[in-house]
C-alpha cells in the first residue's frame, strides 16, 4: 500500500468525502429510535425504541399523508411512465426529419429548468390575474369568471401530474427512441410484405422490441413509487388551502424536521418510507425476474 | 405499395396533430413569460397579454438589473456553478482513474462502498445535521464540498477510462510518466466528450438547485438566484391571495401592485433561465449521448 501511495492518494480523499456525507448520515438514521437532543448530540441522547414511529402512525394527519402519497405517486406512475414511451412511438412515425428535430429540441428543454421556474410558469399560465388559460377558456365561452386553479383542492393533483409530464416527457423519450433506433429494419420490411400497415407494425414490432428497456425502467420507477415528489409539491402546493391534498411523506418530513425541528420524529417518518420503498423494489424485481428482465 | 392505406393516413394526421400540440404547449409558457416580461407592468394588469407585447417596455429588466439583491444572487449562482462544476468533474475523474487501477489495494471494497450509497441514504434530516455539525451552514462551501464526488459520474468516467487502449498508458510509463502525470497529460485530454457531458449535467444541477440553499443558507448575500426567485414568487402568490380577501378599493391597489410584481418576477425568471437557454443549442448534441451512456449501466 505504501508502494502505491500515488494511486491511493487519488481515491482516499474521495472515499473520505463519501464516508462523511453518505455513511455518517446513514448511521445517523438511528436517531429515529432516540429522543435526539441537539445539545447532547447523538451519543448522549436517550433511546426510546419505536416511540416516534407509533406517534406517526397515530397522528391525525397519518391517513391523509399516506393517501396523498399513494394517489400522487400512482397518478405520476400511471400517466408519467407511459407518456415518454408514447411520445417516442409517435416521434418514430415522423418522416420529416427537420420537424422531428424541432419537436425533440423543444420537448427536451423543460427538463433543464429548475422546478422554481416550472412552477413560476405554471402559476403564470393558471393565474386568475390574466393567466393565459383563463383568457383562453373565457374566449371560448367555457367559463364566465376566471377560475383560481391553484387555489382549489380538486384541481391540484391534475395540475401536479400535468406539469410533471410537461417537464419530463421529452427527456424521458430519449432512451426509448434509442431502443427503437436499434430495431432491425428487416423486421419492418418483412411485416410490410405480409401486409401489415404502420399501426399494426407499431403493435407487432416496435412495442414488443422495446419491452426489455421498458421493464428495466419500470423496475426503477417502482422503486421510487413512494416518492410522490418533493420540489413540485412544495412549490405548487404552498397555498394553505391545499394542505389536505398536498401533504405527502417527503413534504411532511421537511415540515416537521426542518421547520419545526423535530429531528427524531422526522427521521422516523423518512425511514418508514425508505423501508417500504426498498421492499417494493425487491418485489418489483421478483416479478420482472419471472419475465426474464431483472435488474439484479 | 405506395398508395397509403386509410389507417396510415389517419396515423399521420394524429402524429402531426399531436406533436404540433405538444410543441406548442411546451413552447408557449416560455414565450408568454418573455412577452409579459417585455410588456409594461401596468398595462399587463389590464389583461390579454398572450402572444405579443402590447406596450413594449424594458422597464422590468432595468429594475431587475438594478436590484442589487437579484444581481448578487445571480453572481452567487455563476460562481457556484463554475467552481462547483470544475472541481466536481475534476475530483470525480481523478477518483475514477484511481479506481481503474487493478493493482489498487482495497479496490473491491472501495467499489462496494460506493455502490451502497446509490441504494441507501441517510435522508434529509441526518444529512442536514451532518452539514450543520461540520459548520458548513451559511458558507459558500456548502455548495461545493458535499457534492464534490458523484458516485454515478465516477462509474461513467471509470467505464470510459477502461475503454481507452492500454498501450497509451504503457507508452506514457516508458516515457517516465507517473500515474498522476499520465492522468493529466494523456487521459484527461482524451476525455473531451465524457467531460462535456458530465460537466453539462453537473452544471445544470448546480444552477438549478434552490431547495438545499434555502435550508442551509440564511445569509441573503449567499442565496443563489433560484432560491431568491422562489422567495419572490411565493410572496407574489401571497399578494394574489390577499387581493381576493381585501375590500374592493384595497384589492384594486394590491392588484395593481401584484401585477407589477408579476412582470418583475417574469423578468427575473427570464434572467434565471437565460444561461440554460444560451448554452442549450451548443450542448444538445452531447447530452443525448450522455443519457445513453448513463442508461447503458443500468
Coordinates of C-alpha atoms in Angstrom, one line a residue:
Chain A
X1 CA 0.0 0.0 0.0
X2 CA 2.9 2.3 0.7
X3 CA 4.4 1.5 -2.7
X4 CA 1.3 2.6 -4.4
X5 CA 0.7 5.8 -2.4
X6 CA 0.2 7.8 -5.5
X7 CA -2.9 5.8 -6.6
X8 CA -4.2 5.6 -3.1
X9 CA -3.9 9.4 -3.0
X10 CA -6.3 9.5 -5.9
X11 CA -9.1 7.5 -4.2
X12 CA -8.7 8.0 -0.4
X13 CA -9.8 11.7 -0.2
X14 CA -12.9 10.9 -2.4
X15 CA -13.7 7.9 -0.2
X16 CA -13.4 10.1 2.9
X17 CA -15.9 12.6 1.5
X18 CA -18.3 9.7 0.7
X19 CA -17.9 8.4 4.2
X20 CA -18.6 11.8 5.7
X21 CA -21.6 12.8 3.5
X22 CA -23.2 9.4 2.9
X23 CA -22.2 7.0 5.6
X24 CA -22.4 9.2 8.7
X25 CA -26.0 10.3 7.7
X26 CA -26.9 6.6 7.2
X27 CA -25.6 5.9 10.7
X28 CA -27.5 9.0 11.9
X29 CA -30.7 7.4 10.9
X30 CA -30.6 5.5 14.2
X31 CA -31.7 8.7 15.9
X32 CA -35.2 7.8 14.7
X33 CA -35.1 5.5 17.7
X34 CA -33.9 8.2 20.1
X35 CA -35.1 11.4 21.6
X36 CA -32.4 13.3 19.7
X37 CA -31.3 16.4 21.5
X38 CA -29.2 18.9 19.6
X39 CA -27.2 19.9 22.6
X40 CA -26.4 16.5 23.9
X41 CA -25.8 15.1 20.5
X42 CA -26.2 11.6 19.0
X43 CA -24.2 9.8 21.7
X44 CA -25.8 11.1 24.8
X45 CA -29.4 11.3 23.6
X46 CA -31.7 8.7 25.2
X47 CA -33.0 5.7 23.3
X48 CA -36.8 5.4 23.0
X49 CA -37.4 2.5 20.7
X50 CA -40.4 2.8 18.3
X51 CA -42.0 5.8 20.0
X52 CA -41.7 8.1 17.1
X53 CA -43.0 5.5 14.6
X54 CA -46.0 4.9 16.7
X55 CA -46.5 8.7 17.1
X56 CA -46.5 9.0 13.4
X57 CA -49.0 6.1 12.9
X58 CA -51.3 7.6 15.4
X59 CA -51.0 11.2 14.3
X60 CA -54.2 12.8 12.9
X61 CA -52.5 13.5 9.6
X62 CA -51.3 10.0 9.1
X63 CA -54.1 8.7 6.8
X64 CA -54.3 11.8 4.6
X65 CA -50.5 11.8 4.2
X66 CA -50.5 8.1 3.2
X67 CA -53.5 8.6 0.9
X68 CA -51.9 11.6 -0.8
X69 CA -48.5 9.9 -1.2
X70 CA -50.1 6.8 -2.7
X71 CA -52.5 8.6 -5.0
X72 CA -50.0 11.2 -6.3
X73 CA -47.3 8.6 -6.9
X74 CA -49.7 6.2 -8.6
X75 CA -51.0 9.0 -10.8
X76 CA -47.5 10.0 -11.7
X77 CA -46.6 6.4 -12.4
X78 CA -49.7 5.6 -14.4
X79 CA -49.6 8.7 -16.6
X80 CA -46.0 9.8 -16.3
X81 CA -44.4 6.5 -17.0
X82 CA -46.1 5.6 -20.3
X83 CA -46.1 9.2 -21.6
X84 CA -42.4 9.2 -22.8
X85 CA -42.9 5.8 -24.4
X86 CA -46.0 7.1 -26.2
X87 CA -44.0 10.2 -27.4
X88 CA -41.1 8.0 -28.6
X89 CA -43.6 5.9 -30.6
X90 CA -45.2 9.0 -32.1
X91 CA -41.9 10.7 -32.9
X92 CA -40.8 7.5 -34.6
X93 CA -43.6 7.8 -37.1
X94 CA -42.5 11.3 -38.3
X95 CA -40.9 11.2 -41.7
X96 CA -39.9 14.9 -41.9
X97 CA -36.5 14.9 -40.1
X98 CA -36.4 18.7 -39.7
X99 CA -39.8 18.7 -38.0
X100 CA -38.8 15.8 -35.8
X101 CA -35.7 17.6 -34.7
X102 CA -37.5 20.8 -33.8
X103 CA -40.1 19.0 -31.7
X104 CA -37.4 17.0 -29.9
X105 CA -35.3 20.0 -29.2
X106 CA -38.3 21.9 -27.8
X107 CA -39.6 18.9 -25.7
X108 CA -36.2 18.2 -24.1
X109 CA -35.8 21.8 -22.9
X110 CA -38.1 21.8 -19.8
X111 CA -36.0 19.0 -18.2
X112 CA -33.2 21.5 -17.8
X113 CA -35.2 24.1 -15.9
X114 CA -35.5 24.1 -12.2
X115 CA -38.8 23.4 -10.5
X116 CA -38.8 27.0 -9.4
X117 CA -39.0 28.2 -13.0
X118 CA -41.5 25.5 -14.0
X119 CA -43.7 26.4 -11.0
X120 CA -43.4 30.0 -12.0
X121 CA -44.6 29.3 -15.5
X122 CA -47.4 27.2 -14.1
X123 CA -48.6 29.9 -11.8
X124 CA -48.4 32.5 -14.5
X125 CA -50.4 30.4 -17.0
X126 CA -53.0 29.4 -14.4
X127 CA -53.3 32.7 -12.6
X128 CA -56.7 34.3 -12.2
X129 CA -54.8 37.5 -12.8
X130 CA -55.0 37.3 -16.7
X131 CA -53.4 33.9 -16.8
X132 CA -53.4 32.5 -20.4
X133 CA -55.6 29.5 -19.6
X134 CA -58.3 31.7 -18.1
X135 CA -58.1 34.0 -21.1
X136 CA -58.5 31.1 -23.5
X137 CA -61.4 29.5 -21.6
X138 CA -63.2 32.8 -21.4
X139 CA -62.7 33.4 -25.1
X140 CA -64.2 30.0 -25.8
X141 CA -67.1 30.9 -23.5
X142 CA -66.4 27.8 -21.4
X143 CA -66.3 29.9 -18.2
X144 CA -67.6 33.3 -17.3
X145 CA -65.3 34.1 -14.4
X146 CA -61.6 33.4 -14.1
X147 CA -61.0 30.2 -12.1
X148 CA -58.3 30.1 -9.4
X149 CA -56.9 26.7 -10.5
X150 CA -54.1 26.7 -8.0
X151 CA -56.3 27.6 -5.0
X152 CA -58.7 24.7 -5.5
X153 CA -58.1 21.3 -4.0
X154 CA -59.9 19.4 -6.7
X155 CA -57.5 20.6 -9.4
X156 CA -54.3 20.1 -7.5
X157 CA -53.4 16.5 -8.5
X158 CA -54.2 17.1 -12.1
X159 CA -52.0 20.2 -12.2
X160 CA -49.2 18.4 -10.5
X161 CA -49.3 15.4 -12.9
X162 CA -49.6 17.7 -16.0
X163 CA -46.6 19.8 -15.0
X164 CA -44.5 16.7 -14.3
X165 CA -45.4 15.3 -17.7
X166 CA -44.7 18.6 -19.3
X167 CA -41.3 18.8 -17.8
X168 CA -40.1 15.2 -18.4
X169 CA -41.9 13.7 -21.3
X170 CA -39.3 14.8 -23.9
X171 CA -36.3 13.9 -22.0
X172 CA -37.7 10.6 -20.9
X173 CA -38.3 9.6 -24.5
X174 CA -34.6 9.7 -25.4
X175 CA -33.9 6.1 -24.2
X176 CA -36.9 4.7 -25.9
X177 CA -36.1 6.4 -29.1
X178 CA -32.6 4.9 -28.9
X179 CA -34.1 1.5 -28.3
X180 CA -36.4 1.9 -31.3
X181 CA -33.4 3.0 -33.4
X182 CA -31.8 -0.3 -32.6
X183 CA -34.6 -2.4 -34.1
X184 CA -33.6 -4.4 -37.1
X185 CA -35.2 -2.7 -40.2
X186 CA -35.7 -6.1 -41.9
X187 CA -38.4 -6.9 -39.4
X188 CA -40.4 -3.9 -40.7
X189 CA -39.8 -5.0 -44.3
X190 CA -41.0 -8.5 -43.6
X191 CA -44.1 -7.2 -41.8
X192 CA -44.9 -4.8 -44.7
X193 CA -44.5 -7.8 -47.1
X194 CA -47.0 -9.6 -45.0
X195 CA -49.4 -6.7 -45.5
X196 CA -49.1 -5.0 -42.1
X197 CA -50.0 -1.3 -42.0
X198 CA -48.0 1.1 -39.9
X199 CA -50.3 0.9 -37.0
X200 CA -50.1 -2.8 -37.0
X201 CA -46.3 -2.6 -37.2
X202 CA -46.2 -0.4 -34.1
X203 CA -48.0 -3.0 -32.1
X204 CA -46.4 -6.1 -33.7
X205 CA -42.8 -5.0 -33.9
X206 CA -41.9 -1.6 -32.3
X207 CA -43.6 -2.2 -28.9
X208 CA -42.5 -5.8 -28.4
X209 CA -38.9 -4.9 -29.4
X210 CA -38.6 -2.2 -26.7
X211 CA -40.2 -4.3 -23.9
X212 CA -36.8 -5.1 -22.2
X213 CA -36.0 -1.4 -21.9
X214 CA -39.5 -0.6 -20.7
X215 CA -39.3 -3.2 -18.0
X216 CA -35.9 -2.1 -16.7
X217 CA -37.2 1.5 -16.4
X218 CA -40.4 0.2 -14.9
X219 CA -38.5 -1.5 -12.1
X220 CA -36.6 1.6 -11.4
X221 CA -39.8 3.6 -11.3
X222 CA -41.5 1.2 -8.9
X223 CA -38.6 1.6 -6.5
X224 CA -39.4 5.3 -6.5
X225 CA -43.1 4.8 -6.3
X226 CA -43.5 6.3 -2.8
X227 CA -41.5 9.4 -3.9
X228 CA -44.6 11.3 -4.8
X229 CA -42.3 14.3 -5.5
X230 CA -41.0 17.0 -3.3
X231 CA -40.0 20.2 -5.0
X232 CA -43.0 20.3 -7.2
X233 CA -45.4 19.7 -4.4
X234 CA -43.6 22.1 -2.1
X235 CA -43.7 24.9 -4.8
X236 CA -47.2 24.3 -6.3
X237 CA -48.9 23.2 -3.1
X238 CA -47.7 26.1 -0.9
X239 CA -51.2 27.5 -0.6
X240 CA -52.6 26.5 2.8
X241 CA -55.9 25.7 1.2
X242 CA -54.2 22.7 -0.5
X243 CA -52.7 21.2 2.6
X244 CA -55.2 18.4 2.8
X245 CA -54.4 17.2 -0.7
X246 CA -50.7 18.3 -1.0
X247 CA -49.3 16.8 2.2
X248 CA -47.1 13.8 1.3
X249 CA -44.4 11.9 3.3
X250 CA -41.5 14.0 1.9
X251 CA -43.0 17.4 2.5
X252 CA -44.2 16.3 5.9
X253 CA -40.6 15.2 6.8
X254 CA -39.4 18.7 5.7
X255 CA -42.1 20.5 7.6
X256 CA -41.7 18.7 10.9
X257 CA -37.9 18.2 10.6
X258 CA -36.6 21.5 9.2
X259 CA -39.4 23.9 10.1
X260 CA -40.4 22.5 13.5
X261 CA -37.0 20.9 14.3
X262 CA -38.5 17.6 15.5
X263 CA -35.4 15.8 14.2
X264 CA -36.0 12.3 15.6
X265 CA -39.7 12.2 14.6
X266 CA -38.9 13.4 11.0
X267 CA -36.1 10.9 10.7
X268 CA -38.5 8.1 11.8
X269 CA -41.1 9.1 9.1
X270 CA -38.3 9.2 6.5
X271 CA -37.1 5.8 7.5
X272 CA -40.6 4.4 7.3
X273 CA -40.8 5.5 3.7
X274 CA -37.3 4.2 2.8
X275 CA -38.0 0.7 4.2
X276 CA -41.3 0.4 2.2
X277 CA -39.5 1.6 -1.0
X278 CA -36.8 -1.0 -0.7
X279 CA -39.5 -3.6 -0.2
X280 CA -41.4 -2.5 -3.3
X281 CA -38.2 -2.5 -5.4
X282 CA -37.4 -6.1 -4.3
X283 CA -41.0 -7.1 -5.0
X284 CA -41.0 -5.5 -8.5
X285 CA -37.7 -7.2 -9.3
X286 CA -39.1 -10.5 -8.3
X287 CA -41.9 -10.1 -10.8
X288 CA -39.5 -8.9 -13.5
X289 CA -37.2 -11.9 -12.9
X290 CA -40.1 -14.2 -13.8
X291 CA -40.5 -12.4 -17.1
X292 CA -36.7 -12.6 -17.6
X293 CA -35.8 -8.9 -17.4
X294 CA -34.4 -8.3 -13.9
X295 CA -32.2 -5.6 -12.7
X296 CA -30.1 -7.8 -10.4
Chain B
X1 CA -47.1 -0.3 -52.1
X2 CA -47.0 3.5 -52.2
X3 CA -50.7 4.1 -52.1
X4 CA -51.2 4.8 -48.4
X5 CA -54.0 2.9 -46.6
X6 CA -56.7 4.8 -44.7
X7 CA -55.2 3.7 -41.4
X8 CA -51.8 5.0 -42.3
X9 CA -53.2 8.4 -43.3
X10 CA -55.1 8.7 -40.1
X11 CA -51.9 7.8 -38.2
X12 CA -50.1 10.7 -40.0
X13 CA -52.9 13.1 -39.1
X14 CA -52.8 12.0 -35.5
X15 CA -49.0 12.0 -35.3
X16 CA -48.5 15.5 -36.7
X17 CA -51.5 16.9 -34.8
X18 CA -50.3 15.5 -31.5
X19 CA -46.7 16.7 -32.0
X20 CA -47.8 20.3 -33.0
X21 CA -50.0 20.5 -29.9
X22 CA -47.2 19.2 -27.7
X23 CA -44.6 21.5 -29.3
X24 CA -46.9 24.5 -28.8
X25 CA -47.8 23.7 -25.2
X26 CA -44.1 23.3 -24.4
X27 CA -43.0 26.5 -26.2
X28 CA -45.9 28.7 -25.2
X29 CA -45.1 29.2 -21.4
X30 CA -41.6 30.4 -22.3
X31 CA -42.9 32.7 -25.0
X32 CA -45.7 34.1 -22.8
X33 CA -43.2 34.7 -19.9
X34 CA -40.9 36.5 -22.3
X35 CA -43.8 38.6 -23.6
X36 CA -45.0 39.6 -20.2
X37 CA -41.5 40.5 -19.1
X38 CA -41.2 42.8 -22.1
X39 CA -44.6 44.4 -21.6
X40 CA -45.3 47.5 -19.4
X41 CA -46.3 46.2 -15.9
X42 CA -49.4 48.4 -15.5
X43 CA -50.5 47.6 -19.0
X44 CA -50.2 43.8 -18.3
X45 CA -52.7 44.5 -15.4
X46 CA -55.4 45.2 -18.0
X47 CA -55.1 41.7 -19.2
X48 CA -55.0 39.9 -22.5
X49 CA -51.2 39.6 -23.0
X50 CA -50.6 36.3 -24.8
X51 CA -48.5 36.2 -27.9
X52 CA -47.1 39.7 -28.3
X53 CA -46.3 42.6 -26.1
X54 CA -48.9 45.4 -26.3
X55 CA -46.9 48.1 -24.8
X56 CA -43.2 47.4 -25.1
X57 CA -41.1 48.2 -22.2
X58 CA -37.6 47.3 -20.9
X59 CA -38.5 48.8 -17.5
X60 CA -38.9 45.3 -15.9
X61 CA -35.4 44.4 -16.9
X62 CA -34.0 47.8 -15.8
X63 CA -35.5 47.2 -12.3
X64 CA -34.1 43.6 -12.2
X65 CA -30.6 44.6 -13.3
X66 CA -30.6 47.5 -10.9
X67 CA -31.7 45.3 -8.0
X68 CA -28.5 44.5 -6.0
X69 CA -30.1 41.5 -4.3
X70 CA -31.0 39.8 -7.5
X71 CA -27.7 40.6 -9.2
X72 CA -25.8 39.4 -6.2
X73 CA -27.8 36.2 -6.2
X74 CA -27.1 35.8 -10.0
X75 CA -23.4 36.1 -9.3
X76 CA -23.5 33.6 -6.4
X77 CA -25.1 31.2 -8.9
X78 CA -22.5 31.8 -11.5
X79 CA -19.6 31.4 -9.1
X80 CA -21.1 28.3 -7.6
X81 CA -21.9 26.7 -10.9
X82 CA -18.4 27.5 -12.4
X83 CA -16.4 26.4 -9.4
X84 CA -18.6 23.5 -8.4
X85 CA -18.7 22.0 -11.8
X86 CA -14.9 22.3 -12.5
X87 CA -14.0 20.9 -9.1
X88 CA -16.6 18.2 -9.0
X89 CA -15.8 16.9 -12.5
X90 CA -12.0 17.0 -11.9
X91 CA -12.1 15.3 -8.5
X92 CA -14.6 12.7 -9.7
X93 CA -12.4 12.0 -12.7
X94 CA -9.2 11.6 -10.6
X95 CA -11.1 9.3 -8.3
X96 CA -12.4 7.3 -11.2
X97 CA -9.0 6.9 -12.7
X98 CA -7.6 5.6 -9.5
X99 CA -10.4 3.1 -9.4
X100 CA -9.5 1.7 -12.8
X101 CA -6.1 0.5 -11.5
X102 CA -6.1 -3.2 -11.0
X103 CA -3.2 -3.1 -8.5
X104 CA -5.1 -0.7 -6.2
X105 CA -5.2 -2.4 -2.8
X106 CA -8.8 -2.4 -1.5
X107 CA -10.4 -1.7 -4.9
X108 CA -13.2 -4.2 -4.5
X109 CA -14.1 -2.9 -1.0
X110 CA -14.0 0.7 -2.2
X111 CA -16.3 -0.1 -5.1
X112 CA -18.8 -1.8 -2.8
X113 CA -18.6 1.2 -0.5
X114 CA -19.5 3.4 -3.5
X115 CA -22.4 1.3 -4.8
X116 CA -24.1 1.0 -1.4
X117 CA -24.6 4.8 -1.4
X118 CA -26.5 4.6 -4.6
X119 CA -29.2 2.5 -2.9
X120 CA -29.2 3.8 0.7
X121 CA -29.0 7.2 2.1
X122 CA -29.5 9.0 5.4
X123 CA -32.3 11.1 4.2
X124 CA -32.9 14.8 4.7
X125 CA -32.6 15.3 8.5
X126 CA -29.4 13.3 9.3
X127 CA -27.7 14.8 6.3
X128 CA -28.8 18.3 7.4
X129 CA -27.4 17.6 10.9
X130 CA -24.0 16.4 9.5
X131 CA -23.7 19.6 7.3
X132 CA -24.6 21.7 10.3
X133 CA -22.2 19.8 12.6
X134 CA -19.4 20.5 10.2
X135 CA -20.1 24.2 10.3
X136 CA -20.9 24.4 6.6
X137 CA -24.1 26.3 7.2
X138 CA -24.1 29.8 5.7
X139 CA -20.8 29.3 3.9
X140 CA -20.1 29.2 0.2
X141 CA -18.5 25.8 0.6
X142 CA -21.8 24.1 1.3
X143 CA -22.5 24.5 -2.4
X144 CA -19.2 22.8 -3.4
X145 CA -18.0 20.2 -0.9
X146 CA -20.9 17.8 -0.2
X147 CA -21.4 17.3 -4.0
X148 CA -17.7 17.1 -4.9
X149 CA -17.8 13.4 -5.5
X150 CA -20.6 11.9 -7.5
X151 CA -20.6 8.1 -7.5
X152 CA -22.8 7.9 -10.5
X153 CA -20.4 10.1 -12.5
X154 CA -17.4 8.2 -11.2
X155 CA -18.8 5.0 -12.7
X156 CA -19.4 6.6 -16.0
X157 CA -15.8 8.0 -16.1
X158 CA -14.4 4.7 -15.0
X159 CA -16.2 2.9 -17.8
X160 CA -14.9 5.4 -20.3
X161 CA -11.3 5.2 -19.0
X162 CA -11.3 1.4 -19.1
X163 CA -12.3 1.6 -22.8
X164 CA -9.2 3.5 -23.7
X165 CA -6.4 1.3 -25.2
X166 CA -3.9 0.0 -22.7
X167 CA -1.0 0.9 -25.0
X168 CA -1.5 4.6 -24.3
X169 CA -0.6 4.2 -20.6
X170 CA 2.2 1.8 -21.2
X171 CA 3.9 4.2 -23.6
X172 CA 3.5 7.0 -21.1
X173 CA 5.0 4.9 -18.4
X174 CA 8.0 4.1 -20.7
X175 CA 8.4 7.8 -21.3
X176 CA 8.7 8.2 -17.5
X177 CA 5.2 9.4 -16.5
X178 CA 3.9 8.5 -13.1
X179 CA 0.2 7.8 -12.5
X180 CA -0.7 11.4 -11.9
X181 CA 1.1 12.8 -14.9
X182 CA -0.3 10.1 -17.1
X183 CA -3.8 11.2 -15.9
X184 CA -3.2 14.8 -16.6
X185 CA -1.2 14.6 -19.8
X186 CA -2.7 11.5 -21.5
X187 CA -6.1 10.5 -20.1
X188 CA -7.7 13.9 -19.4
X189 CA -7.0 15.4 -22.8
X190 CA -8.6 12.3 -24.4
X191 CA -11.8 12.5 -22.3
X192 CA -13.4 15.6 -24.0
X193 CA -16.8 14.1 -24.8
X194 CA -17.4 12.5 -21.4
X195 CA -16.2 15.6 -19.6
X196 CA -18.5 17.7 -21.7
X197 CA -21.5 15.5 -21.0
X198 CA -20.9 15.1 -17.2
X199 CA -19.9 18.7 -16.9
X200 CA -23.1 19.8 -18.5
X201 CA -25.3 17.8 -16.2
X202 CA -23.3 18.9 -13.1
X203 CA -23.6 22.5 -14.2
X204 CA -27.3 22.3 -14.8
X205 CA -27.8 20.7 -11.4
X206 CA -25.7 23.4 -9.7
X207 CA -27.5 26.2 -11.5
X208 CA -31.0 24.8 -10.7
X209 CA -30.6 23.9 -7.1
X210 CA -32.8 26.0 -4.8
X211 CA -34.0 23.8 -2.0
X212 CA -30.8 22.9 -0.2
X213 CA -29.6 26.6 -0.2
X214 CA -33.0 27.6 1.2
X215 CA -32.3 25.4 4.3
X216 CA -28.6 25.8 4.6
X217 CA -28.3 29.5 3.8
X218 CA -29.9 32.3 5.9
X219 CA -27.4 35.0 4.9
X220 CA -29.1 36.7 1.9
X221 CA -25.7 37.6 0.4
X222 CA -25.1 33.9 -0.3
X223 CA -28.5 33.0 -1.6
X224 CA -28.4 31.7 -5.3
X225 CA -30.7 33.1 -7.9
X226 CA -33.2 30.1 -7.9
X227 CA -33.7 30.4 -4.1
X228 CA -34.1 34.1 -4.5
X229 CA -36.6 33.6 -7.3
X230 CA -38.6 31.1 -5.2
X231 CA -38.9 33.8 -2.4
X232 CA -40.1 36.4 -4.9
X233 CA -42.6 34.0 -6.5
X234 CA -44.0 32.9 -3.1
X235 CA -44.5 36.5 -2.0
X236 CA -46.2 37.1 -5.3
X237 CA -48.7 34.3 -4.6
X238 CA -49.4 35.8 -1.2
X239 CA -50.2 39.1 -2.7
X240 CA -52.6 37.4 -5.2
X241 CA -54.3 35.6 -2.3
X242 CA -54.6 38.8 -0.3
X243 CA -56.0 40.8 -3.2
X244 CA -59.1 38.5 -3.1
X245 CA -59.7 38.9 0.6
X246 CA -59.4 42.7 0.8
X247 CA -62.1 45.2 0.3
X248 CA -62.7 46.4 -3.3
X249 CA -60.6 49.5 -3.2
X250 CA -57.8 47.8 -1.4
X251 CA -57.9 44.9 -3.7
X252 CA -57.6 47.2 -6.7
X253 CA -54.4 48.7 -5.2
X254 CA -52.9 45.3 -4.3
X255 CA -53.9 44.0 -7.7
X256 CA -52.0 46.8 -9.4
X257 CA -49.0 46.1 -7.2
X258 CA -49.2 42.4 -7.7
X259 CA -49.3 42.8 -11.4
X260 CA -46.1 44.8 -11.3
X261 CA -44.7 42.1 -9.1
X262 CA -45.9 39.7 -11.8
X263 CA -43.9 41.5 -14.6
X264 CA -40.9 41.7 -12.3
X265 CA -41.0 38.1 -11.4
X266 CA -41.3 37.1 -15.1
X267 CA -38.3 39.3 -15.9
X268 CA -36.4 37.6 -13.0
X269 CA -37.4 34.2 -14.3
X270 CA -36.1 35.0 -17.7
X271 CA -32.8 36.1 -16.2
X272 CA -32.6 32.9 -14.2
X273 CA -33.3 30.8 -17.3
X274 CA -31.1 32.7 -19.7
X275 CA -27.8 30.8 -19.1
X276 CA -29.5 27.5 -19.8
X277 CA -31.3 28.7 -22.9
X278 CA -28.0 30.3 -24.1
X279 CA -25.9 27.1 -23.8
X280 CA -28.6 24.7 -24.7
X281 CA -28.2 24.7 -28.5
X282 CA -24.5 24.1 -28.3
X283 CA -24.6 21.2 -25.9
X284 CA -27.7 19.5 -27.1
X285 CA -25.7 17.0 -29.2
X286 CA -23.7 15.9 -26.2
X287 CA -26.5 15.3 -23.7
X288 CA -28.4 12.8 -25.8
X289 CA -25.2 10.8 -26.0
X290 CA -24.7 11.3 -22.2
X291 CA -28.2 10.0 -21.4
X292 CA -27.4 6.8 -23.3
X293 CA -24.0 6.4 -21.6
X294 CA -25.8 6.6 -18.3
X295 CA -28.6 4.2 -19.2
X296 CA -26.2 1.6 -20.5
X297 CA -25.1 1.0 -17.0
X298 CA -28.5 0.1 -15.8

